[in-house]
Amino acid sequence: MTNSDFKIRVIADVTCDIEGSIPATKKPSTIVDPIYDYNPKTDSVEAPLSNPDYVTVMAVDNLPCELPRSASEEFGRDLIDKIIPALVISDKDGVIKRASITKAGKLTDPFLYLTDYASGN
């Protein structure tokens, strides 16, 4: 990274492998503070975006957790805005009917293709 041919200025290390394959990954960053700078000349961590000669590193070790959080929030909003009114007020669009796999202990028409599977075949 100290070679004059090295031009990379930003690295997103999704492995967050400290002291691993990417020498600039010296510590994990966080969702709140996702980046830090790496000084290749001194092999040290510096404040983010503090010098154009440093390499900015994003190494959030729990980054994969962020997708499920946003997906859960979106799913929750859809439940509140679309499903609960269909259950409580009116299912005028047939959302609940279309999503119901069984009724009175039998497969509904759209799910009859599951008959063999449901009977263990």
PDB file of C-alpha atoms in Angstrom:
ATOM      1  CA  MET A   1       0.000   0.000   0.000  1.00  0.00           C
ATOM      2  CA  THR A   2       3.030   2.258   0.224  1.00  0.00           C
ATOM      3  CA  ASN A   3       3.922   1.649  -3.425  1.00  0.00           C
ATOM      4  CA  SER A   4       3.440   4.764  -5.580  1.00  0.00           C
ATOM      5  CA  ASP A   5       1.367   2.658  -8.009  1.00  0.00           C
ATOM      6  CA  PHE A   6      -1.230   1.968  -5.300  1.00  0.00           C
ATOM      7  CA  LYS A   7      -4.114   4.336  -6.124  1.00  0.00           C
ATOM      8  CA  ILE A   8      -6.999   2.856  -4.122  1.00  0.00           C
ATOM      9  CA  ARG A   9      -8.382   5.434  -1.705  1.00  0.00           C
ATOM     10  CA  VAL A  10     -11.473   3.649  -0.339  1.00  0.00           C
ATOM     11  CA  ILE A  11     -11.834   0.019   0.728  1.00  0.00           C
ATOM     12  CA  ALA A  12     -15.027  -1.683   1.901  1.00  0.00           C
ATOM     13  CA  ASP A  13     -13.880  -4.832   3.672  1.00  0.00           C
ATOM     14  CA  VAL A  14     -17.067  -6.852   4.071  1.00  0.00           C
ATOM     15  CA  THR A  15     -15.086  -9.690   5.673  1.00  0.00           C
ATOM     16  CA  CYS A  16     -13.873  -7.385   8.448  1.00  0.00           C
ATOM     17  CA  ASP A  17     -10.913  -9.712   8.865  1.00  0.00           C
ATOM     18  CA  ILE A  18      -8.664  -7.757  11.236  1.00  0.00           C
ATOM     19  CA  GLU A  19      -4.994  -8.030  10.210  1.00  0.00           C
ATOM     20  CA  GLY A  20      -6.155 -10.391   7.438  1.00  0.00           C
ATOM     21  CA  SER A  21      -6.062 -10.157   3.658  1.00  0.00           C
ATOM     22  CA  ILE A  22      -6.499  -6.375   3.611  1.00  0.00           C
ATOM     23  CA  PRO A  23      -3.677  -4.730   5.582  1.00  0.00           C
ATOM     24  CA  ALA A  24      -5.688  -1.538   6.100  1.00  0.00           C
ATOM     25  CA  THR A  25      -8.346  -3.355   8.134  1.00  0.00           C
ATOM     26  CA  LYS A  26      -6.971  -2.657  11.585  1.00  0.00           C
ATOM     27  CA  LYS A  27     -10.204  -2.561  13.581  1.00  0.00           C
ATOM     28  CA  PRO A  28     -13.911  -3.023  13.052  1.00  0.00           C
ATOM     29  CA  SER A  29     -15.922   0.088  12.352  1.00  0.00           C
ATOM     30  CA  THR A  30     -19.552   0.529  13.409  1.00  0.00           C
ATOM     31  CA  ILE A  31     -22.872   1.446  11.858  1.00  0.00           C
ATOM     32  CA  VAL A  32     -22.688   4.808  13.652  1.00  0.00           C
ATOM     33  CA  ASP A  33     -19.037   5.430  12.670  1.00  0.00           C
ATOM     34  CA  PRO A  34     -18.628   3.286   9.546  1.00  0.00           C
ATOM     35  CA  ILE A  35     -15.278   4.575   8.281  1.00  0.00           C
ATOM     36  CA  TYR A  36     -11.782   5.378   9.451  1.00  0.00           C
ATOM     37  CA  ASP A  37      -8.579   6.264   7.652  1.00  0.00           C
ATOM     38  CA  TYR A  38      -5.519   4.069   7.413  1.00  0.00           C
ATOM     39  CA  ASN A  39      -2.105   5.699   7.105  1.00  0.00           C
ATOM     40  CA  PRO A  40      -0.004   3.232   5.080  1.00  0.00           C
ATOM     41  CA  LYS A  41       3.271   5.007   5.926  1.00  0.00           C
ATOM     42  CA  THR A  42       2.851   4.613   9.686  1.00  0.00           C
ATOM     43  CA  ASP A  43       0.531   1.568   9.607  1.00  0.00           C
ATOM     44  CA  SER A  44      -1.862   3.440  11.883  1.00  0.00           C
ATOM     45  CA  VAL A  45      -5.545   4.292  12.151  1.00  0.00           C
ATOM     46  CA  GLU A  46      -6.475   7.941  11.731  1.00  0.00           C
ATOM     47  CA  ALA A  47      -9.651  10.041  11.810  1.00  0.00           C
ATOM     48  CA  PRO A  48     -11.930   9.466   8.804  1.00  0.00           C
ATOM     49  CA  LEU A  49     -11.279  11.543   5.695  1.00  0.00           C
ATOM     50  CA  SER A  50      -8.413  13.317   7.430  1.00  0.00           C
ATOM     51  CA  ASN A  51      -5.819  13.163   4.653  1.00  0.00           C
ATOM     52  CA  PRO A  52      -6.086  12.532   0.894  1.00  0.00           C
ATOM     53  CA  ASP A  53      -3.017  10.261   1.078  1.00  0.00           C
ATOM     54  CA  TYR A  54      -4.707   7.895   3.536  1.00  0.00           C
ATOM     55  CA  VAL A  55      -6.918   4.954   2.623  1.00  0.00           C
ATOM     56  CA  THR A  56     -10.479   5.202   3.921  1.00  0.00           C
ATOM     57  CA  VAL A  57     -11.709   1.871   5.299  1.00  0.00           C
ATOM     58  CA  MET A  58     -15.233   0.633   5.943  1.00  0.00           C
ATOM     59  CA  ALA A  59     -15.076  -2.599   7.964  1.00  0.00           C
ATOM     60  CA  VAL A  60     -18.400  -2.878   9.782  1.00  0.00           C
ATOM     61  CA  ASP A  61     -18.378  -6.311  11.386  1.00  0.00           C
ATOM     62  CA  ASN A  62     -22.162  -6.551  11.799  1.00  0.00           C
ATOM     63  CA  LEU A  63     -23.067  -5.004   8.432  1.00  0.00           C
ATOM     64  CA  PRO A  64     -25.139  -8.029   7.342  1.00  0.00           C
ATOM     65  CA  CYS A  65     -27.476  -7.291  10.273  1.00  0.00           C
ATOM     66  CA  GLU A  66     -28.531  -3.999   8.695  1.00  0.00           C
ATOM     67  CA  LEU A  67     -30.398  -5.594   5.799  1.00  0.00           C
ATOM     68  CA  PRO A  68     -32.678  -7.670   8.034  1.00  0.00           C
ATOM     69  CA  ARG A  69     -33.408  -4.596  10.150  1.00  0.00           C
ATOM     70  CA  SER A  70     -34.584  -2.527   7.183  1.00  0.00           C
ATOM     71  CA  ALA A  71     -36.460  -5.511   5.750  1.00  0.00           C
ATOM     72  CA  SER A  72     -38.175  -6.049   9.111  1.00  0.00           C
ATOM     73  CA  GLU A  73     -39.167  -2.393   9.306  1.00  0.00           C
ATOM     74  CA  GLU A  74     -40.629  -2.514   5.785  1.00  0.00           C
ATOM     75  CA  PHE A  75     -42.417  -5.799   6.500  1.00  0.00           C
ATOM     76  CA  GLY A  76     -43.848  -4.327   9.709  1.00  0.00           C
ATOM     77  CA  ARG A  77     -45.109  -1.246   7.871  1.00  0.00           C
ATOM     78  CA  ASP A  78     -46.791  -3.431   5.250  1.00  0.00           C
ATOM     79  CA  LEU A  79     -48.476  -5.492   7.968  1.00  0.00           C
ATOM     80  CA  ILE A  80     -49.772  -2.383   9.702  1.00  0.00           C
ATOM     81  CA  ASP A  81     -50.829  -0.551   6.538  1.00  0.00           C
ATOM     82  CA  LYS A  82     -52.183  -3.422   4.424  1.00  0.00           C
ATOM     83  CA  ILE A  83     -52.821  -6.661   6.297  1.00  0.00           C
ATOM     84  CA  ILE A  84     -54.296  -5.524   9.606  1.00  0.00           C
ATOM     85  CA  PRO A  85     -56.965  -3.383   7.893  1.00  0.00           C
ATOM     86  CA  ALA A  86     -57.869  -6.368   5.681  1.00  0.00           C
ATOM     87  CA  LEU A  87     -58.252  -8.535   8.789  1.00  0.00           C
ATOM     88  CA  VAL A  88     -60.072  -6.015  10.967  1.00  0.00           C
ATOM     89  CA  ILE A  89     -62.032  -3.758   8.617  1.00  0.00           C
ATOM     90  CA  SER A  90     -62.607  -5.343   5.219  1.00  0.00           C
ATOM     91  CA  ASP A  91     -60.822  -7.655   2.799  1.00  0.00           C
ATOM     92  CA  LYS A  92     -62.358  -5.941  -0.229  1.00  0.00           C
ATOM     93  CA  ASP A  93     -59.257  -6.680  -2.360  1.00  0.00           C
ATOM     94  CA  GLY A  94     -59.167 -10.366  -1.369  1.00  0.00           C
ATOM     95  CA  VAL A  95     -55.689 -10.153   0.180  1.00  0.00           C
ATOM     96  CA  ILE A  96     -56.503 -12.514   3.045  1.00  0.00           C
ATOM     97  CA  LYS A  97     -58.504 -14.861   0.825  1.00  0.00           C
ATOM     98  CA  ARG A  98     -55.645 -15.137  -1.690  1.00  0.00           C
ATOM     99  CA  ALA A  99     -53.102 -15.714   1.082  1.00  0.00           C
ATOM    100  CA  SER A 100     -55.137 -18.369   2.920  1.00  0.00           C
ATOM    101  CA  ILE A 101     -53.685 -21.788   2.205  1.00  0.00           C
ATOM    102  CA  THR A 102     -56.384 -23.678   4.104  1.00  0.00           C
ATOM    103  CA  LYS A 103     -59.994 -23.108   5.114  1.00  0.00           C
ATOM    104  CA  ALA A 104     -62.000 -25.430   7.375  1.00  0.00           C
ATOM    105  CA  GLY A 105     -59.139 -27.938   7.330  1.00  0.00           C
ATOM    106  CA  LYS A 106     -58.899 -28.201   3.530  1.00  0.00           C
ATOM    107  CA  LEU A 107     -56.564 -26.647   0.966  1.00  0.00           C
ATOM    108  CA  THR A 108     -58.074 -23.644  -0.796  1.00  0.00           C
ATOM    109  CA  ASP A 109     -58.352 -23.751  -4.597  1.00  0.00           C
ATOM    110  CA  PRO A 110     -55.156 -21.765  -5.362  1.00  0.00           C
ATOM    111  CA  PHE A 111     -53.163 -24.221  -3.217  1.00  0.00           C
ATOM    112  CA  LEU A 112     -54.613 -27.540  -4.391  1.00  0.00           C
ATOM    113  CA  TYR A 113     -51.304 -28.238  -6.129  1.00  0.00           C
ATOM    114  CA  LEU A 114     -49.949 -28.974  -2.625  1.00  0.00           C
ATOM    115  CA  THR A 115     -52.335 -31.921  -2.102  1.00  0.00           C
ATOM    116  CA  ASP A 116     -49.695 -34.639  -2.607  1.00  0.00           C
ATOM    117  CA  TYR A 117     -47.182 -32.797  -0.449  1.00  0.00           C
ATOM    118  CA  ALA A 118     -49.735 -32.195   2.342  1.00  0.00           C
ATOM    119  CA  SER A 119     -50.666 -35.874   2.382  1.00  0.00           C
ATOM    120  CA  GLY A 120     -47.013 -36.895   2.664  1.00  0.00           C
ATOM    121  CA  ASN A 121     -46.488 -38.093  -0.916  1.00  0.00           C
TER     122      ASN A 121
END
